[in-house]
CSV table of C-alpha atoms and ligand atoms in Angstrom, one decimal:
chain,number,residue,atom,x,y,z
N,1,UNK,CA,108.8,128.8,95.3
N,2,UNK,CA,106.5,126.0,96.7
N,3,UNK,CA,105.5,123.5,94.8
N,4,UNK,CA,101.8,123.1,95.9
N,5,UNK,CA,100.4,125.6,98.3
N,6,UNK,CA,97.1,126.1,99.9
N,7,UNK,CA,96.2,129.2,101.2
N,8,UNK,CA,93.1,129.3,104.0
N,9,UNK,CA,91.3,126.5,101.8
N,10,UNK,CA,87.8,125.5,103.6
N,11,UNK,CA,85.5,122.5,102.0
N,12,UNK,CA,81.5,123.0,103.4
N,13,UNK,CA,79.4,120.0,101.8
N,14,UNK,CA,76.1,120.9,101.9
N,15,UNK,CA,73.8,117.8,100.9
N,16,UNK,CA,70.4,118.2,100.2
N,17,UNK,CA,68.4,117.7,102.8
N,18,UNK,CA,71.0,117.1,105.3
N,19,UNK,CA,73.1,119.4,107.7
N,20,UNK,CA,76.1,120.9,106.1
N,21,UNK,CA,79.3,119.4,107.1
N,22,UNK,CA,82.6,121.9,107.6
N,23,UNK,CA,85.4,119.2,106.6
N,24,UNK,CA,88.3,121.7,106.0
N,25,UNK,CA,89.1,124.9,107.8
N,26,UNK,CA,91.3,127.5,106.6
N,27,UNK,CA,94.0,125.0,106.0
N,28,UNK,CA,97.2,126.5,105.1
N,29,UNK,CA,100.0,124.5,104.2
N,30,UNK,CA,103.3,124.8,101.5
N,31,UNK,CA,105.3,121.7,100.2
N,32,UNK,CA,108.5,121.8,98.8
N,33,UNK,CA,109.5,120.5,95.6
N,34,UNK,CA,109.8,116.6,95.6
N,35,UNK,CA,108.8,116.7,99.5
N,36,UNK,CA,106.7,113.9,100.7
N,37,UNK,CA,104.1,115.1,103.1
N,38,UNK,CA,101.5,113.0,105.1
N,39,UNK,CA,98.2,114.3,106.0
N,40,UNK,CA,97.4,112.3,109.3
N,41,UNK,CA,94.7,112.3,111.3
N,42,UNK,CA,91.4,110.0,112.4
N,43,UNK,CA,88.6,109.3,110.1
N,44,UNK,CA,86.3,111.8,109.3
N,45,UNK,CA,89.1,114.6,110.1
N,46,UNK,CA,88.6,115.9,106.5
N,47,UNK,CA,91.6,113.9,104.7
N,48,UNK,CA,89.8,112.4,101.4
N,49,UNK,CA,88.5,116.2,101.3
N,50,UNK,CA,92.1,117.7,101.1
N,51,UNK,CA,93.3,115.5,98.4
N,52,UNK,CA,89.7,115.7,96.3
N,53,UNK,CA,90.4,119.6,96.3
N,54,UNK,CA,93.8,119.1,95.0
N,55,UNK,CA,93.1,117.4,92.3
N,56,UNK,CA,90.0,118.5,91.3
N,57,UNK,CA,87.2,116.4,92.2
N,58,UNK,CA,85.7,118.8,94.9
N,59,UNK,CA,85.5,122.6,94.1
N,60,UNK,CA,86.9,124.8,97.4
N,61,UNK,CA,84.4,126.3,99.0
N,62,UNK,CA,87.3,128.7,99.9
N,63,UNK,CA,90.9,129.9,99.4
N,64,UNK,CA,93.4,128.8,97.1
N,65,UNK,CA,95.6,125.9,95.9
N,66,UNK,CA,98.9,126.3,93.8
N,67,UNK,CA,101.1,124.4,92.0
N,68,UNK,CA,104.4,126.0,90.8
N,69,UNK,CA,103.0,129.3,91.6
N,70,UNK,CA,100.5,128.9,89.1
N,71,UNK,CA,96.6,129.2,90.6
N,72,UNK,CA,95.1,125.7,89.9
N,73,UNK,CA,92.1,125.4,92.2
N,74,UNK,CA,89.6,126.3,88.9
N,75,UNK,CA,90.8,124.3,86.8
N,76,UNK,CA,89.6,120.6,85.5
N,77,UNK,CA,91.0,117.6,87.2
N,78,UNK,CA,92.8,116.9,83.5
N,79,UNK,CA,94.9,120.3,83.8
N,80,UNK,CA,95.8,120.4,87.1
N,81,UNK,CA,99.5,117.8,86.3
N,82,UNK,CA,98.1,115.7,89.5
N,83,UNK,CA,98.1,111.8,89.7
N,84,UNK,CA,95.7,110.8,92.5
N,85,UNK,CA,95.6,107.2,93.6
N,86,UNK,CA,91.9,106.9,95.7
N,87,UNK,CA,90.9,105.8,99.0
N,88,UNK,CA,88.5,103.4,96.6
N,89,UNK,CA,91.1,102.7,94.1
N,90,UNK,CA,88.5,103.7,90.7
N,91,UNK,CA,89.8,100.8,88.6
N,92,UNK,CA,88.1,100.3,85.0
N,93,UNK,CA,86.9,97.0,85.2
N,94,UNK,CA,86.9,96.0,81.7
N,95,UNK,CA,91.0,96.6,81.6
N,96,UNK,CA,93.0,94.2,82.9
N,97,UNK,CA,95.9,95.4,85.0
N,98,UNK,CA,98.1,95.9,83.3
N,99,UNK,CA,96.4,98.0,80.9
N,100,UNK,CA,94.7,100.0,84.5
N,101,UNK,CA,97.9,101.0,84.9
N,102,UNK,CA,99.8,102.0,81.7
N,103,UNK,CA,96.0,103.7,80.7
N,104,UNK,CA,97.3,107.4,81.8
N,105,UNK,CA,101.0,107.0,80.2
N,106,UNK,CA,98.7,106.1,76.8
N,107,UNK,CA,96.7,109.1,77.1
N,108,UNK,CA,99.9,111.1,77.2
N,109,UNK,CA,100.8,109.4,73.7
N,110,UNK,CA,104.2,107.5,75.6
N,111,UNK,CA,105.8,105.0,73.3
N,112,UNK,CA,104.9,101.1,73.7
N,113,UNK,CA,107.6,99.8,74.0
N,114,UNK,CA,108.7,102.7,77.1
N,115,UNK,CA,105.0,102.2,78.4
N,116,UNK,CA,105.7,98.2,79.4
N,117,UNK,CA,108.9,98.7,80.2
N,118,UNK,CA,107.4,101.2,82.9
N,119,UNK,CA,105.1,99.3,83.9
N,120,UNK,CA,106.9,95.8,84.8
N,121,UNK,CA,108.9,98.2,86.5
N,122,UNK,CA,106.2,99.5,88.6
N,123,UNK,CA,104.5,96.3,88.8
N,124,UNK,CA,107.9,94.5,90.3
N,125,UNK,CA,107.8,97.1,92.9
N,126,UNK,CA,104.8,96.7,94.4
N,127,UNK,CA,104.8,92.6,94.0
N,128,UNK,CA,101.4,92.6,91.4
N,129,UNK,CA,103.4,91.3,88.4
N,130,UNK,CA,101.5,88.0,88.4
N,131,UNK,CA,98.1,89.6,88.3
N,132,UNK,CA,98.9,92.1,85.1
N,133,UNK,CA,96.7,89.8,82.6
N,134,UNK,CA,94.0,89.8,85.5
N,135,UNK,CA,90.9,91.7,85.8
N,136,UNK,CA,90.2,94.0,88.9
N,137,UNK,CA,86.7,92.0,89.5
N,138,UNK,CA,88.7,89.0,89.9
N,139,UNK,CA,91.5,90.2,92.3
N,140,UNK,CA,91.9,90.9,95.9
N,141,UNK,CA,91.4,94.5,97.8
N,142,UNK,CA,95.0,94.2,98.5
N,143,UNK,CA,95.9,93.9,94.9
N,144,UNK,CA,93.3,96.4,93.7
N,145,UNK,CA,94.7,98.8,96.0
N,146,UNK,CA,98.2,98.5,94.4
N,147,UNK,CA,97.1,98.1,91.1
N,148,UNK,CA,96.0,101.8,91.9
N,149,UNK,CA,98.7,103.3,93.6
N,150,UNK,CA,100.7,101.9,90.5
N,151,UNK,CA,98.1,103.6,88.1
N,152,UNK,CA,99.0,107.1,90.1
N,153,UNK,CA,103.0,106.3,90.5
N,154,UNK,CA,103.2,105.7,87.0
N,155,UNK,CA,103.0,108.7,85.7
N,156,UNK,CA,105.7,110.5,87.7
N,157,UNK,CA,103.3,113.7,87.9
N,158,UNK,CA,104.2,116.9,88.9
N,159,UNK,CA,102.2,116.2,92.1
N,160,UNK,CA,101.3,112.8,93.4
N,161,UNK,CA,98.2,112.3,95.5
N,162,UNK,CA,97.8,109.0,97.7
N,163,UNK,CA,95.2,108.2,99.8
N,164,UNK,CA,96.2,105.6,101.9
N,165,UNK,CA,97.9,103.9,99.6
N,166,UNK,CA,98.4,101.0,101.4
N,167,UNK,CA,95.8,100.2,104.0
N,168,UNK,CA,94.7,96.8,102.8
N,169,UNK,CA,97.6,95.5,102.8
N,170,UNK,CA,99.0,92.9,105.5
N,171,UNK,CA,101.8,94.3,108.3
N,172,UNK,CA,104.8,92.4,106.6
N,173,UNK,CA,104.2,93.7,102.9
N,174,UNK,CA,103.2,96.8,104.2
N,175,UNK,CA,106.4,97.7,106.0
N,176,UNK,CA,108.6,96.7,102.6
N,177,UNK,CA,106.6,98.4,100.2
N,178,UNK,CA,106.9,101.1,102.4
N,179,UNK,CA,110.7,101.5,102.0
N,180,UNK,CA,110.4,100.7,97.8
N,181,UNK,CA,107.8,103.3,97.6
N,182,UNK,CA,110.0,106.2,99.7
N,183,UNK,CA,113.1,105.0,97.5
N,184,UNK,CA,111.0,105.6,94.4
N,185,UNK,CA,109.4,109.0,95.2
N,186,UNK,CA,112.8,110.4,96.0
N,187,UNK,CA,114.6,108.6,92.7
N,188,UNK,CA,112.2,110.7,90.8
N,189,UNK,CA,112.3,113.7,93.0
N,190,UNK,CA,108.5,113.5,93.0
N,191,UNK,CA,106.2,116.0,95.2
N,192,UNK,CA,103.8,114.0,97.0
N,193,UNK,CA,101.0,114.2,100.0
N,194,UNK,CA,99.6,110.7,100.8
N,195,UNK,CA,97.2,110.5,103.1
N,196,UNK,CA,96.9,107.8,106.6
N,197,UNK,CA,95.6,107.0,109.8
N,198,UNK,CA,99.3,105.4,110.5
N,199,UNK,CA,101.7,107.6,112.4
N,200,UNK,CA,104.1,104.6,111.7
N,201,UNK,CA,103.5,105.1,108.2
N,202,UNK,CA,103.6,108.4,108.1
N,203,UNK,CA,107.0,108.7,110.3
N,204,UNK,CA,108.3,106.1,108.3
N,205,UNK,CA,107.7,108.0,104.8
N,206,UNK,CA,107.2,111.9,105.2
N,207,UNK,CA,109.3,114.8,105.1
N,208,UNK,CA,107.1,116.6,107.0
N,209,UNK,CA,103.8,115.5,108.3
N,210,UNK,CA,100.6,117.9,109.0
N,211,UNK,CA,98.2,116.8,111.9
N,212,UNK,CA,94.4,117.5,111.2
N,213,UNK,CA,91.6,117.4,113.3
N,214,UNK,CA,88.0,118.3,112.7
N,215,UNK,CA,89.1,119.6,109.9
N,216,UNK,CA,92.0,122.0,111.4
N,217,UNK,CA,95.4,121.9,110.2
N,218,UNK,CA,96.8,121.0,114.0
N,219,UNK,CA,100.7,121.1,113.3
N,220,UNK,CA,102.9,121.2,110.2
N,221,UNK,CA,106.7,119.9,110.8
N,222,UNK,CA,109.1,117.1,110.3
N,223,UNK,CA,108.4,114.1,112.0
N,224,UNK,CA,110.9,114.8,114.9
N,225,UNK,CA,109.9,118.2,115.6
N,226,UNK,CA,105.8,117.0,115.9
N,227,UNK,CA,107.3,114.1,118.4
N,228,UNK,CA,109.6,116.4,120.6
N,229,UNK,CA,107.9,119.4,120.2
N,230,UNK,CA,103.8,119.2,119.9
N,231,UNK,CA,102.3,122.6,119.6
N,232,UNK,CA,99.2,121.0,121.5
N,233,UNK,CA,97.6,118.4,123.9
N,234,UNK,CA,95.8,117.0,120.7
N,235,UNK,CA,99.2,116.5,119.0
N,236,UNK,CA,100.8,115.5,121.9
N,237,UNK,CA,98.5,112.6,123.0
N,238,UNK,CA,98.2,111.7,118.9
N,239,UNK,CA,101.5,110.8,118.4
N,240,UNK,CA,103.2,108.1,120.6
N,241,UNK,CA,102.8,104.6,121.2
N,242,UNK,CA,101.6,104.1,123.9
N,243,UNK,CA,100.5,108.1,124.5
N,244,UNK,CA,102.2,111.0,126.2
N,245,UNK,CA,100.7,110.7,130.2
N,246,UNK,CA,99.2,113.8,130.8
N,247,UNK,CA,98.7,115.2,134.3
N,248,UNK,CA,96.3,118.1,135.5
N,249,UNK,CA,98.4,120.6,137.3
N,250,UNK,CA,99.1,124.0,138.6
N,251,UNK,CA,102.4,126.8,138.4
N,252,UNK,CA,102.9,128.8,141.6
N,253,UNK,CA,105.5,131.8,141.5
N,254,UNK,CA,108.0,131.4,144.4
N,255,UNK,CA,110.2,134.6,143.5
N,256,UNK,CA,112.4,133.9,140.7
N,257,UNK,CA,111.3,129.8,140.8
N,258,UNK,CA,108.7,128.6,140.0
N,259,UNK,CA,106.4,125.1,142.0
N,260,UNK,CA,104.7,123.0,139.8
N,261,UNK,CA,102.2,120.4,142.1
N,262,UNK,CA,100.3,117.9,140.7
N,263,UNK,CA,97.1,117.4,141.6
N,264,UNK,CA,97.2,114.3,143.6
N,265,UNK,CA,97.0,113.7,147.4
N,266,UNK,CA,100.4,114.8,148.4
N,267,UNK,CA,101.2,117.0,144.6
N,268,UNK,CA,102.6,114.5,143.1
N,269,UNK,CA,104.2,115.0,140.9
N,270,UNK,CA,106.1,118.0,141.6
N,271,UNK,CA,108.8,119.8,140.0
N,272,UNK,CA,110.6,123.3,141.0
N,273,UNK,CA,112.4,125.4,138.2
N,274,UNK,CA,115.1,127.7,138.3
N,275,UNK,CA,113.3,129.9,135.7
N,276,UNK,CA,110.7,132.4,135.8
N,277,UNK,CA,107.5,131.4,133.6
N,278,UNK,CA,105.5,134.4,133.1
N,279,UNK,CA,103.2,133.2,130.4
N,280,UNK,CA,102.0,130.3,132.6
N,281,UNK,CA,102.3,132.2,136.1
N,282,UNK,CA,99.2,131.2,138.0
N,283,UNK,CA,97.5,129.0,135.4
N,284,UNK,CA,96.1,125.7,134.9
N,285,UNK,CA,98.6,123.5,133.0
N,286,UNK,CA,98.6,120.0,131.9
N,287,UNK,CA,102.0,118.6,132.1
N,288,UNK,CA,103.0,115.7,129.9
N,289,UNK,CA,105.8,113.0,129.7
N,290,UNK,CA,106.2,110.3,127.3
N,291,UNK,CA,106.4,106.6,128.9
N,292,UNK,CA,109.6,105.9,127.7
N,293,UNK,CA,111.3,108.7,129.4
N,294,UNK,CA,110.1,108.5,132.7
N,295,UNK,CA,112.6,106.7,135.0
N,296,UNK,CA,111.2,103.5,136.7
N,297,UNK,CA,113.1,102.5,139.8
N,298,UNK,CA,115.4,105.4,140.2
N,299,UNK,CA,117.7,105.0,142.7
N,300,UNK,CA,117.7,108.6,145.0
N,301,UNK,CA,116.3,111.7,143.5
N,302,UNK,CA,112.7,109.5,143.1
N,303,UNK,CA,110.1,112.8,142.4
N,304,UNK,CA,107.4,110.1,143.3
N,305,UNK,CA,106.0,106.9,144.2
N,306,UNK,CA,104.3,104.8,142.1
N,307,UNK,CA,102.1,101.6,142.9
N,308,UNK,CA,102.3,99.0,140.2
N,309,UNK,CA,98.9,98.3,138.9
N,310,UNK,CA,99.9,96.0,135.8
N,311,UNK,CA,103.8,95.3,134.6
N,312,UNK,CA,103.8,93.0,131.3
N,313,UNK,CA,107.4,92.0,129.3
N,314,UNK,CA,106.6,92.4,125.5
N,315,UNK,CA,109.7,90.3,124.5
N,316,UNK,CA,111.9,93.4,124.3
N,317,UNK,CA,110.1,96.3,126.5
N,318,UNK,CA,108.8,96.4,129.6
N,319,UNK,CA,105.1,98.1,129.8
N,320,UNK,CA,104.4,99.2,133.2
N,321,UNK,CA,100.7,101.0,134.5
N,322,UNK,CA,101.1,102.5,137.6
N,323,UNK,CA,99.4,105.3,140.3
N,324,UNK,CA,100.2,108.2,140.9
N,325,UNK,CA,98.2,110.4,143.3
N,326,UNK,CA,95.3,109.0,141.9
N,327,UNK,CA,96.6,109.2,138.4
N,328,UNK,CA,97.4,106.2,136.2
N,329,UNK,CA,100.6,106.6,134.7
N,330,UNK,CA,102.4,104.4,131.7
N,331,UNK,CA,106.1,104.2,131.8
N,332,UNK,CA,108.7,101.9,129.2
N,333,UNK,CA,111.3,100.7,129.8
N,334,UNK,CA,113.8,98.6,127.6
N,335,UNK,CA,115.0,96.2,130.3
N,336,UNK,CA,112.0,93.7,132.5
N,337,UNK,CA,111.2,95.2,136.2
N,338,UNK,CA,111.0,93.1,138.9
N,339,UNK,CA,107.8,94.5,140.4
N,340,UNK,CA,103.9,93.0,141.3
N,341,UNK,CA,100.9,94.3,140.8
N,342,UNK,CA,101.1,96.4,144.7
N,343,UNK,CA,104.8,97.2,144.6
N,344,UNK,CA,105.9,100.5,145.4
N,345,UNK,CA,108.2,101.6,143.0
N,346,UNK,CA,110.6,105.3,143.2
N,347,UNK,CA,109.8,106.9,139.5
N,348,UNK,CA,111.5,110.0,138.4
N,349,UNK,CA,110.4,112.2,135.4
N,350,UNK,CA,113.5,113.8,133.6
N,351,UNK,CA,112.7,117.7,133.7
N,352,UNK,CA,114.3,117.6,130.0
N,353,UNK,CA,111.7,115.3,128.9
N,354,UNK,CA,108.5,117.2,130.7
N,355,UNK,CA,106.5,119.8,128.6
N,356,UNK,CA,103.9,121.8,129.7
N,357,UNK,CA,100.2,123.0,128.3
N,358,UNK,CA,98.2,125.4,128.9
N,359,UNK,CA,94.8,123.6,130.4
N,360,UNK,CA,92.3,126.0,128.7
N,361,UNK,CA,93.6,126.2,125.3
N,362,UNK,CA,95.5,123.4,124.8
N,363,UNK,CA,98.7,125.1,123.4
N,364,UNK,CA,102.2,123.9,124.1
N,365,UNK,CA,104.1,126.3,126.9
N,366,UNK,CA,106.8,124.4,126.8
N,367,UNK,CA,108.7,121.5,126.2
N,368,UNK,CA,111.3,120.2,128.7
N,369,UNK,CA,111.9,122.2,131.7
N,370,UNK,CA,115.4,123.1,131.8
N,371,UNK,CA,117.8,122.6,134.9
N,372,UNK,CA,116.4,121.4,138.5
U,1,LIG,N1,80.4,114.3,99.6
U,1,LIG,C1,80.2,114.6,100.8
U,1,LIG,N2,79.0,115.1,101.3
U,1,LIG,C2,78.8,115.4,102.6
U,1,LIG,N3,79.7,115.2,103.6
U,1,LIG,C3,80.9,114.7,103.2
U,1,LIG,C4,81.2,114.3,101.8
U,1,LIG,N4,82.5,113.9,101.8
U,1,LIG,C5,82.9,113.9,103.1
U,1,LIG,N5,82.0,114.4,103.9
U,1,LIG,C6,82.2,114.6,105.4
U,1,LIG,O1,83.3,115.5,105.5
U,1,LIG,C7,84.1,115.1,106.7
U,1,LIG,C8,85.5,114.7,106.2
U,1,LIG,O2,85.5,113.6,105.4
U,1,LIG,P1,86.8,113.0,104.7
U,1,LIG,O3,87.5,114.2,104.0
U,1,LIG,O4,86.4,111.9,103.9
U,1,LIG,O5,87.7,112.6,105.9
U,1,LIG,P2,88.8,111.5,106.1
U,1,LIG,O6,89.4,111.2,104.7
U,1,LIG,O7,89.8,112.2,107.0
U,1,LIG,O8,88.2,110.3,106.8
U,1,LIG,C9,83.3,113.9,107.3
U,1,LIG,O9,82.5,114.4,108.3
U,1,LIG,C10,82.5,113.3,106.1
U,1,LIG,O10,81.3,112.7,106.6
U,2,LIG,MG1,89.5,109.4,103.8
């Protein structure tokens, strides 16, 4: 049985005064117990509003939302067994730290002696154990931001709730807390969506990560299958640094192969496959490759030529624009290129590593292409 499921939830704020705003639609989405999921996606994509339904702070305008099988989505915040640390951490001011954070463990009558103990623990882990006798007026974003995600953690809920946890906090710290904070959630098996703007983050510290966008649930799946296999040009061109190049293209049938040309000059770039492709037969595609599988400088069996625009050493990859038939292509590569901005360089693109999209709806056809 799931832990927390949500069945077709929707969220419509309707302000007064103001056009209503459709911020979740018919979202749908099951996690395990003691998975960690990330909810990624821009601002504005209807994030904050996920989490707020979970726990209780915004009603659903539709569906449901379960916990342990148990229908949840009517009741108060207080019933719900959710810890929710916020995008604008809700502190109480006149409580120091220390006392912000053991405050829930209180309410649930915990012994004080266990309650300190937890929360030197907690406070250890997220580096704010010299600010526990502080005030939140008197500390920094960064710290008020952990003070809250200890205030959540704490409690070892049935359900944890983060929303981005750790945005204020500088690249180093960032990247260990990280790694404490995955080690904790699993030591205590805990079931948790946190939500970010990161795909680092959420690659780094998800089970399973699900894509929104305008309020759509985009894709649900581990963080492998959304990299290698994108259900859609929105996923596909989301996740990758720097993006999957995407080309405008078209299938032809040529009895049991099938052409795929480009749309530059001369088709660039090209590919024939040995395999019939009914569903695309005749359509529009987009075809995409990631940067870092295209082969730069391929000796024979070149499917293009590419003309350097800009080639820049990053200490330990090689970041190389180029054009293609009028398209500007970005390819990796883990060892320096000799090549100037003019050079003509042979590029190949691995038919393993192509997938194909249908241009009109967006939705994966396929992802690598099989044998040449
Ligand atoms: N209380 C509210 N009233 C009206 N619109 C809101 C309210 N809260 C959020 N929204 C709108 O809903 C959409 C999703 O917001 P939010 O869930 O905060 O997104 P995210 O956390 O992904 O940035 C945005 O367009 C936002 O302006
Ligand atoms: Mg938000």
């Amino acid at each position: 049985m799931a832990q927390l499921a949500l069945g077709n939830v929707s969220k419509t704020y309707r302000p007064r005064g103001k056009e209503q705003v459709q911020a979740v639609k018919r979202v749908s989405l099951d996690v395990k117990d003691g998975e960690i999921v990330a909810l990624l996606g821009s601002s504005g994509c209807g994030k904050t509003s996920m989490l707020r339904m979970i726990a209780g702070f915004e009603e659903v305008t539709e569906g449901t939302i379960r916990i342990g099988g148990k229908e949840i989505h009517n009741l108060p915040p207080a019933q719900r067994d959710v810890a929710m640390a916020f995008e604008g951490y809700s502190l109480y001011p006149p409580l120091k730290v220390r006392e912000n954070i053991g405050f829930a463990l209180l309410r649930e009558r915990g012994a004080s002696a266990d309650i300190e103990k937890r929360v030197s623990h907690i406070a250890e882990l997220l580096e704010i154990t010299d600010i526990l006798d502080r005030y939140p007026t008197v500390i920094s974003a960064g710290q008020q931001q952990r003070t809250s995600l200890a205030r959540a953690l704490i409690r070892r809920a049935p359900v944890s709730l983060l929303d981005e946890p750790m945005s204020q906090l500088e690249p180093q710290l960032r990247a260990i807390l990280r790694a404490r904070l995955k080690d904790y959630l699993i030591e205590h098996k805990m079931t948790t969506v946190f939500v970010t703007h990161d795909q680092t983050e959420a690659i780094a510290l998800a089970d399973r990560i699900a894509v929104m966008e305008k309020g759509e649930l985009q894709q649900f799946g581990t963080p492998a299958e959304i990299k290698q296999s994108p259900s859609n040009l929105f996923v596909a061109s989301f996740i990758g640094e720097p993006p999957m190049n995407i080309f405008d293209a078209a299938i032809a049938s040529e009895g049991n192969a099938v052409a795929i040309s480009g749309l530059g000059p001369n088709g660039e770039p090209a590919f024939r496959l040995n395999a019939p492709m009914e569903a695309a037969n005749g359509k529009r595609v987009c075809l995409g490759i990631r940067p870092h599988l295209i082969e730069i400088g391929a000796n024979g069996s070149a499917d293009a030529t590419g003309r350097v625009i800009t080639n820049h050493w990053l200490g330990d990859q090689s970041h190389i624009c180029f054009e293609i038939g009028g398209c500007s292509v970005v390819g990796v590569t883990d060892k320096p290129i000799d090549a100037r901005a003019g050079d003509a360089l042979p590029v190949r693109f691995p038919l393993g590593a192509v997938h194909l999209f249908d241009a009109e709806s967006g939705r994966a056809l396929a992802h690598g292409l099989g044998q040449r």
